[in-house]
Tab-separated table of C-alpha atoms in Angstrom:
chain	number	residue	atom	x	y	z
A	1	MET	CA	55.909	-41.802	-11.900
A	2	GLU	CA	53.898	-39.707	-9.668
A	3	LYS	CA	50.354	-39.505	-11.122
A	4	VAL	CA	48.894	-36.171	-11.765
A	5	LEU	CA	45.491	-36.822	-13.027
A	6	SER	CA	42.636	-39.368	-12.658
A	7	PHE	CA	40.238	-39.702	-14.647
A	8	VAL	CA	37.364	-41.722	-13.460
A	9	ILE	CA	35.049	-43.629	-16.138
A	10	PRO	CA	31.989	-45.210	-14.621
A	11	SER	CA	30.311	-47.866	-16.992
A	12	TYR	CA	27.019	-49.571	-16.498
A	13	ASN	CA	26.616	-51.722	-20.135
A	14	ASN	CA	28.510	-48.872	-22.120
A	15	ALA	CA	30.723	-51.122	-23.363
A	16	ARG	CA	30.443	-50.023	-26.989
A	17	PHE	CA	31.386	-46.764	-26.119
A	18	LEU	CA	34.390	-47.585	-24.099
A	19	ASP	CA	37.292	-47.970	-26.857
A	20	LYS	CA	36.357	-44.367	-27.905
A	21	VAL	CA	36.718	-43.198	-24.337
A	22	LEU	CA	39.590	-44.673	-23.515
A	23	SER	CA	41.639	-43.908	-26.195
A	24	SER	CA	40.971	-40.245	-25.932
A	25	PHE	CA	43.552	-40.459	-23.150
A	26	LEU	CA	46.464	-41.955	-25.217
A	27	ASP	CA	48.347	-38.883	-25.258
A	28	PHE	CA	51.802	-40.897	-24.835
A	29	ASP	CA	53.732	-37.616	-23.717
A	30	VAL	CA	51.434	-37.489	-20.391
A	31	LEU	CA	49.914	-41.186	-20.012
A	32	ASP	CA	52.292	-42.180	-17.374
A	33	LYS	CA	51.089	-39.090	-15.458
A	34	LEU	CA	47.499	-40.357	-15.984
A	35	ASP	CA	45.696	-42.952	-14.103
A	36	VAL	CA	42.506	-43.856	-15.499
A	37	ILE	CA	39.946	-45.954	-13.228
A	38	VAL	CA	37.227	-47.617	-15.537
A	39	VAL	CA	34.545	-48.527	-12.426
A	40	ASN	CA	32.282	-51.610	-13.893
A	41	ASP	CA	29.370	-50.854	-12.374
A	42	GLY	CA	27.798	-54.773	-12.555
A	43	SER	CA	27.787	-55.034	-16.100
A	44	THR	CA	26.207	-57.821	-18.150
A	45	ASP	CA	27.940	-56.569	-21.499
A	46	ASN	CA	31.697	-56.850	-22.482
A	47	THR	CA	32.767	-53.531	-20.236
A	48	VAL	CA	35.210	-55.756	-18.347
A	49	GLU	CA	36.797	-57.059	-22.116
A	50	GLU	CA	36.822	-53.690	-23.387
A	51	ALA	CA	38.427	-52.235	-20.522
A	52	GLU	CA	41.186	-55.113	-19.829
A	53	LYS	CA	42.391	-54.558	-23.541
A	54	PHE	CA	43.634	-51.145	-22.067
A	55	CYS	CA	44.438	-52.092	-18.371
A	56	SER	CA	46.509	-54.974	-20.087
A	57	LYS	CA	48.386	-52.613	-22.748
A	58	TYR	CA	49.058	-49.724	-20.632
A	59	PRO	CA	48.803	-51.321	-16.593
A	60	ASP	CA	50.507	-48.343	-15.191
A	61	SER	CA	48.344	-46.036	-16.441
A	62	PHE	CA	44.691	-47.997	-16.749
A	63	ARG	CA	43.165	-49.880	-14.006
A	64	LEU	CA	39.441	-51.676	-13.677
A	65	ILE	CA	37.374	-51.771	-10.750
A	66	SER	CA	34.220	-54.361	-10.782
A	67	GLN	CA	31.510	-54.222	-8.348
A	68	GLU	CA	27.762	-54.989	-8.026
A	69	ASN	CA	25.623	-52.634	-9.376
A	70	LYS	CA	25.091	-49.470	-7.201
A	71	GLY	CA	24.405	-46.881	-10.020
A	72	HIS	CA	26.098	-43.707	-11.405
A	73	GLY	CA	26.716	-42.435	-7.895
A	74	GLY	CA	27.768	-45.526	-6.567
A	75	ALA	CA	30.306	-46.064	-9.014
A	76	LEU	CA	31.801	-42.680	-8.948
A	77	ASN	CA	32.177	-43.270	-5.004
A	78	THR	CA	34.186	-46.208	-5.584
A	79	GLY	CA	36.156	-44.522	-8.502
A	80	LEU	CA	37.015	-41.112	-6.557
A	81	ALA	CA	37.968	-42.994	-3.505
A	82	ALA	CA	40.546	-44.869	-5.414
A	83	ALA	CA	41.937	-42.023	-7.271
A	84	LYS	CA	45.907	-41.546	-7.116
A	85	GLY	CA	46.697	-38.313	-8.819
A	86	LYS	CA	46.607	-35.068	-7.647
A	87	PHE	CA	43.705	-33.706	-9.291
A	88	VAL	CA	40.674	-35.958	-10.294
A	89	LYS	CA	37.976	-35.611	-13.247
A	90	VAL	CA	35.226	-37.818	-13.889
A	91	ILE	CA	34.297	-38.457	-17.541
A	92	ASP	CA	30.860	-40.770	-18.532
A	93	ALA	CA	31.649	-43.549	-20.855
A	94	ASP	CA	29.669	-42.402	-23.523
A	95	ASP	CA	31.925	-39.169	-23.568
A	96	TRP	CA	35.545	-38.447	-24.357
A	97	VAL	CA	38.287	-35.781	-23.619
A	98	VAL	CA	39.990	-33.452	-25.969
A	99	THR	CA	43.177	-35.754	-26.374
A	100	GLU	CA	45.358	-32.544	-27.981
A	101	ASN	CA	44.940	-30.902	-24.533
A	102	LEU	CA	45.916	-33.332	-22.244
A	103	LYS	CA	49.544	-32.413	-22.335
A	104	ALA	CA	49.087	-28.836	-21.548
A	105	PHE	CA	46.571	-29.669	-19.183
A	106	VAL	CA	48.503	-32.052	-17.316
A	107	THR	CA	51.342	-29.351	-17.044
A	108	LYS	CA	48.878	-26.725	-15.790
A	109	LEU	CA	47.964	-29.051	-13.270
A	110	GLU	CA	51.295	-29.670	-11.823
A	111	ASN	CA	51.930	-26.297	-11.216
A	112	THR	CA	48.751	-25.147	-9.181
A	113	GLU	CA	47.432	-25.910	-5.932
A	114	ALA	CA	43.683	-24.860	-6.387
A	115	ASP	CA	41.139	-26.859	-5.028
A	116	VAL	CA	39.048	-26.666	-8.202
A	117	VAL	CA	39.917	-26.101	-11.667
A	118	LEU	CA	37.676	-25.211	-14.311
A	119	THR	CA	37.590	-25.959	-17.967
A	120	HIS	CA	35.559	-25.632	-20.621
A	121	HIS	CA	33.672	-28.435	-22.307
A	122	TYR	CA	31.900	-29.023	-25.715
A	123	THR	CA	28.301	-31.013	-26.221
A	124	ILE	CA	28.231	-32.834	-29.356
A	125	ASP	CA	24.508	-33.299	-30.671
A	126	ILE	CA	24.499	-36.781	-32.285
A	127	SER	CA	21.335	-36.171	-33.558
A	128	THR	CA	22.568	-33.043	-35.466
A	129	ASP	CA	26.312	-32.825	-35.614
A	130	GLU	CA	26.023	-29.542	-33.744
A	131	THR	CA	28.826	-28.625	-31.700
A	132	LYS	CA	28.462	-26.156	-29.153
A	133	LYS	CA	31.011	-24.325	-26.816
A	134	TRP	CA	30.387	-23.633	-22.834
A	135	MET	CA	32.664	-21.594	-21.593
A	136	SER	CA	33.742	-19.566	-18.569
A	137	TYR	CA	34.693	-15.745	-19.193
A	138	PRO	CA	36.949	-14.258	-16.357
A	139	HIS	CA	38.575	-11.051	-16.645
A	140	GLU	CA	41.846	-13.270	-16.063
A	141	PHE	CA	42.320	-17.206	-16.712
A	142	GLU	CA	44.935	-19.072	-14.664
A	143	ARG	CA	44.678	-17.283	-11.431
A	144	ALA	CA	42.612	-18.262	-8.006
A	145	TYR	CA	39.513	-16.900	-7.411
A	146	SER	CA	37.316	-16.841	-4.169
A	147	PHE	CA	33.665	-17.405	-3.869
A	148	GLU	CA	33.195	-13.435	-3.388
A	149	GLU	CA	34.596	-12.744	-6.681
A	150	ILE	CA	32.891	-15.365	-8.581
A	151	MET	CA	29.490	-14.752	-7.101
A	152	SER	CA	29.625	-11.379	-7.834
A	153	GLU	CA	30.287	-12.217	-11.580
A	154	TRP	CA	28.399	-15.361	-11.886
A	155	LYS	CA	27.538	-15.287	-15.678
A	156	SER	CA	31.273	-15.723	-15.967
A	157	PHE	CA	31.579	-18.582	-14.297
A	158	ASP	CA	28.484	-20.491	-14.188
A	159	ARG	CA	28.547	-23.030	-17.530
A	160	SER	CA	31.958	-24.082	-15.952
A	161	LEU	CA	30.860	-24.765	-12.565
A	162	THR	CA	29.143	-27.583	-13.594
A	163	PHE	CA	30.043	-31.762	-13.472
A	164	HIS	CA	31.503	-31.354	-16.926
A	165	GLY	CA	33.571	-28.215	-16.110
A	166	ILE	CA	34.960	-29.171	-12.821
A	167	THR	CA	38.361	-31.160	-11.857
A	168	TYR	CA	38.837	-31.464	-8.245
A	169	ASN	CA	42.138	-31.329	-6.219
A	170	THR	CA	41.954	-35.152	-4.826
A	171	ASN	CA	42.851	-34.076	-1.336
A	172	PHE	CA	40.679	-31.501	-1.411
A	173	TYR	CA	37.617	-33.777	-2.737
A	174	LYS	CA	38.513	-36.506	-0.362
A	175	LYS	CA	38.451	-34.399	2.784
A	176	ASN	CA	35.372	-32.440	1.920
A	177	CYS	CA	33.136	-35.189	-0.023
A	178	MET	CA	29.633	-36.424	0.712
A	179	GLN	CA	28.779	-40.188	-0.630
A	180	LEU	CA	27.020	-39.494	-3.604
A	181	SER	CA	23.210	-40.984	-3.508
A	182	GLU	CA	23.264	-44.493	-5.008
A	183	HIS	CA	20.611	-46.131	-7.362
A	184	VAL	CA	19.440	-42.804	-8.726
A	185	PHE	CA	20.106	-40.260	-11.969
A	186	TYR	CA	21.128	-36.780	-11.529
A	187	GLU	CA	23.645	-36.974	-8.341
A	188	ASP	CA	26.275	-35.193	-10.528
A	189	HIS	CA	24.318	-32.338	-9.361
A	190	GLU	CA	25.481	-32.891	-5.853
A	191	TYR	CA	28.996	-33.793	-7.154
A	192	ALA	CA	29.156	-30.012	-8.656
A	193	THR	CA	27.802	-28.287	-5.438
A	194	VAL	CA	29.482	-30.367	-2.768
A	195	PRO	CA	32.243	-30.121	-1.647
A	196	CYS	CA	32.688	-27.481	-4.581
A	197	CYS	CA	30.675	-24.805	-2.319
A	198	VAL	CA	33.722	-24.993	0.379
A	199	ALA	CA	36.440	-24.496	-2.256
A	200	GLU	CA	38.603	-21.146	-1.569
A	201	ARG	CA	41.066	-21.582	-4.918
A	202	ILE	CA	38.917	-21.950	-7.838
A	203	VAL	CA	41.496	-21.289	-10.941
A	204	PRO	CA	39.769	-21.544	-14.429
A	205	ILE	CA	41.965	-22.466	-17.538
A	206	ASP	CA	41.130	-21.373	-20.944
A	207	MET	CA	40.807	-24.647	-22.463
A	208	PHE	CA	38.447	-27.472	-23.827
A	209	ILE	CA	38.596	-30.850	-22.045
A	210	TYR	CA	35.231	-32.620	-22.121
A	211	CYS	CA	32.982	-33.693	-24.923
A	212	TYR	CA	29.749	-34.026	-23.831
A	213	ARG	CA	27.601	-36.290	-26.125
A	214	ILE	CA	24.008	-35.256	-26.136
A	215	GLY	CA	20.945	-35.997	-28.429
A	216	ASP	CA	20.400	-39.810	-27.523
A	217	VAL	CA	16.513	-40.435	-26.197
A	218	THR	CA	18.150	-42.796	-23.895
A	219	GLN	CA	20.074	-40.445	-21.876
A	220	SER	CA	19.024	-39.245	-18.631
A	221	VAL	CA	18.755	-35.534	-19.824
A	222	SER	CA	15.971	-36.288	-22.366
A	223	ASP	CA	12.643	-34.898	-21.469
A	224	THR	CA	10.932	-38.385	-21.561
A	225	ASN	CA	13.630	-39.570	-18.873
A	226	GLN	CA	13.595	-36.593	-16.640
A	227	LEU	CA	9.753	-37.363	-16.105
A	228	LYS	CA	10.213	-40.870	-15.750
A	229	ARG	CA	12.684	-40.557	-13.162
A	230	ILE	CA	11.155	-37.243	-11.570
A	231	GLY	CA	11.257	-39.555	-8.700
A	232	HIS	CA	15.283	-39.445	-8.552
A	233	THR	CA	15.189	-35.691	-9.157
A	234	GLU	CA	13.167	-35.440	-5.716
A	235	THR	CA	15.844	-37.793	-4.168
A	236	VAL	CA	18.622	-35.470	-4.886
A	237	LEU	CA	16.863	-32.218	-4.156
A	238	ARG	CA	15.940	-33.473	-0.829
A	239	ARG	CA	19.102	-34.396	-0.129
A	240	LEU	CA	20.909	-31.234	-0.989
A	241	ILE	CA	18.469	-29.706	1.536
A	242	THR	CA	19.341	-32.234	4.247
A	243	GLU	CA	23.237	-31.756	3.168
A	244	TYR	CA	23.034	-28.014	3.654
A	245	SER	CA	23.208	-27.957	7.062
A	246	ASN	CA	26.147	-30.151	7.420
A	247	ARG	CA	28.523	-27.930	5.169
A	248	ASN	CA	30.845	-25.607	7.735
A	249	PHE	CA	30.961	-22.320	4.815
A	250	ALA	CA	33.647	-19.616	5.653
A	251	SER	CA	31.485	-17.085	3.723
A	252	ASP	CA	28.066	-16.076	2.399
A	253	ALA	CA	29.547	-16.284	-0.823
A	254	GLN	CA	30.111	-20.001	-0.383
A	255	ARG	CA	26.343	-20.350	0.856
A	256	SER	CA	25.103	-18.456	-1.764
A	257	TYR	CA	26.736	-20.837	-4.372
A	258	TYR	CA	25.407	-23.878	-2.461
A	259	CYS	CA	21.682	-22.072	-2.955
A	260	MET	CA	22.612	-21.516	-6.894
A	261	LYS	CA	23.076	-24.706	-7.758
A	262	ALA	CA	20.280	-25.957	-5.613
A	263	GLN	CA	18.533	-23.573	-7.325
A	264	GLY	CA	19.504	-25.061	-10.980
A	265	LEU	CA	18.081	-28.760	-10.213
A	266	LEU	CA	14.989	-27.210	-8.547
A	267	LEU	CA	14.168	-25.164	-11.489
A	268	SER	CA	14.810	-28.203	-14.034
A	269	TYR	CA	12.231	-29.997	-11.797
A	270	ILE	CA	9.766	-27.219	-11.709
A	271	THR	CA	10.430	-27.327	-15.838
A	272	THR	CA	9.789	-30.840	-16.207
A	273	VAL	CA	6.409	-31.163	-13.812
A	274	LEU	CA	4.833	-27.957	-15.117
A	275	LEU	CA	5.776	-28.256	-18.713
A	276	VAL	CA	6.331	-31.641	-19.288
A	277	GLU	CA	3.969	-33.576	-17.566
A	278	LYS	CA	0.748	-33.940	-19.316
A	279	ASN	CA	-1.364	-33.943	-16.472
A	280	ARG	CA	-0.867	-30.208	-15.585
A	281	LYS	CA	-3.020	-30.458	-12.368
A	282	LYS	CA	-0.703	-32.715	-10.952
A	283	GLY	CA	2.628	-31.068	-12.215
A	284	ARG	CA	1.099	-28.199	-10.107
A	285	SER	CA	0.446	-29.754	-7.086
A	286	MET	CA	4.027	-31.735	-7.555
A	287	ALA	CA	5.711	-27.883	-7.826
A	288	GLU	CA	3.912	-26.363	-5.285
A	289	LYS	CA	4.843	-29.808	-2.596
A	290	MET	CA	8.499	-29.226	-3.919
A	291	MET	CA	8.449	-25.378	-3.504
A	292	ASN	CA	7.009	-25.300	0.058
A	293	GLU	CA	9.846	-27.911	1.019
A	294	PHE	CA	12.284	-25.490	-0.033
A	295	ARG	CA	10.453	-22.314	1.606
A	296	THR	CA	10.471	-24.035	4.907
A	297	LEU	CA	14.118	-25.772	4.842
A	298	LEU	CA	15.813	-24.266	2.329
A	299	PRO	CA	14.714	-20.526	2.283
A	300	GLU	CA	17.585	-19.101	0.170
A	301	THR	CA	17.101	-21.266	-2.602
A	302	TYR	CA	13.158	-20.835	-2.634
A	303	ALA	CA	13.912	-17.223	-2.724
A	304	LYS	CA	16.245	-17.523	-6.048
A	305	ALA	CA	13.461	-19.891	-7.610
A	306	VAL	CA	10.121	-18.055	-6.635
A	307	LYS	CA	9.988	-15.860	-9.519
A	308	GLN	CA	10.677	-18.790	-12.329
A	309	TYR	CA	8.233	-20.996	-10.549
A	310	LYS	CA	5.404	-18.465	-10.654
A	311	ILE	CA	6.240	-17.591	-14.436
A	312	PHE	CA	6.393	-21.431	-14.934
A	313	ARG	CA	3.172	-21.870	-13.217
A	314	LEU	CA	1.603	-19.247	-15.693
A	315	MET	CA	2.699	-21.174	-18.624
A	316	ASN	CA	1.375	-24.408	-17.290
A	317	SER	CA	-2.268	-22.778	-17.423
A	318	LEU	CA	-1.690	-20.968	-20.426
A	319	HIS	CA	-0.955	-24.729	-22.119
A	320	ILE	CA	2.806	-23.560	-22.946
A	321	ASN	CA	4.988	-26.661	-22.956
A	322	LYS	CA	8.617	-26.930	-22.548
A	323	SER	CA	9.216	-26.713	-26.429
A	324	GLY	CA	7.423	-23.123	-26.304
A	325	TRP	CA	9.496	-21.938	-23.399
A	326	GLU	CA	12.964	-23.148	-24.971
A	327	LYS	CA	11.935	-21.195	-27.939
A	328	ILE	CA	11.488	-17.916	-25.807
A	329	SER	CA	14.763	-18.646	-23.570
A	330	GLY	CA	16.989	-19.378	-26.747
A	331	SER	CA	15.938	-15.840	-28.344
A	332	LYS	CA	18.702	-13.400	-28.467
A	333	ILE	CA	16.453	-10.856	-26.858
A	334	TYR	CA	15.836	-13.265	-23.777
A	335	ASN	CA	19.812	-13.741	-23.625
A	336	LYS	CA	20.483	-9.953	-23.889
A	337	LEU	CA	18.366	-9.147	-21.075
A	338	ARG	CA	19.350	-11.942	-19.225
A	339	HIS	CA	23.125	-10.862	-19.892
A	340	ASN	CA	24.449	-14.585	-21.237
A	341	HIS	CA	27.259	-14.958	-23.401
A	342	SER	CA	26.878	-16.261	-26.839
A	343	PHE	CA	27.759	-19.712	-27.375
A	344	GLU	CA	29.581	-18.769	-30.476
């Protein structure tokens, strides 16, 4: 049977999580329409054995590809190139999908010719058991939007225009993709920016698909690891700067989307070096250097980020750390001023 949806699961020493994520694809009403690809990225644990349990039992739906270690981006490059489905979505090995929504999701994908499909996702904090909803709020679901429409209502779409919310049309992705950076973290920002920025038909669906596990201090998104791997963020930021000139934008709105996504990572970098780095002088120097690079090479993103940069520099000088900033940004007053939708 023709495959409708490919899932790519990169795995480096994630054997302990594989049973949960792979079991979440077992909706037998649509399993024959799924193409689940586990990319073993040079693991030294039981990743192969855990994946083979599903490959041997459901050989028409599960595949295992093993390679030498290339990092998360290298594993994605391999898996995405191998995708056979009409659409393709990436699920990290320590996350999972909402099984009960798979059938409806596949049916909707069968009946759309979108370049990009957007869905909601959950974050599940394993340290607190807190679940949050991350949703888009378009005026109308299941119709195609252009970037002109999306950028005019950015706050209605931004929480789904992410690694966890995006499903790509496979042919569209392969035509417009870049090889994601290898041996670094945070290359998911490349994945959600390029090739999405040149999409012409973006369809939001009112459905939760991705369950994103957070709250683990070993994860790349923890403050400690973001500071430890700050060079990885610098690599991805500079890759985005370089790749900008290689995109053939059909509209100013597409260009604006690219710059907005680059701004998101740039602000994450600035937050880390100014509010997490304990050597405040060093952090100010790093932030200034990166901002100067953007001012010269990607001025549209610099213009979007400079106001927040000045605020964070002031916080750095006042010895306000990231925890203090999160209390401010998490307040109801701040979110009302920013016109952010409630998580509830």
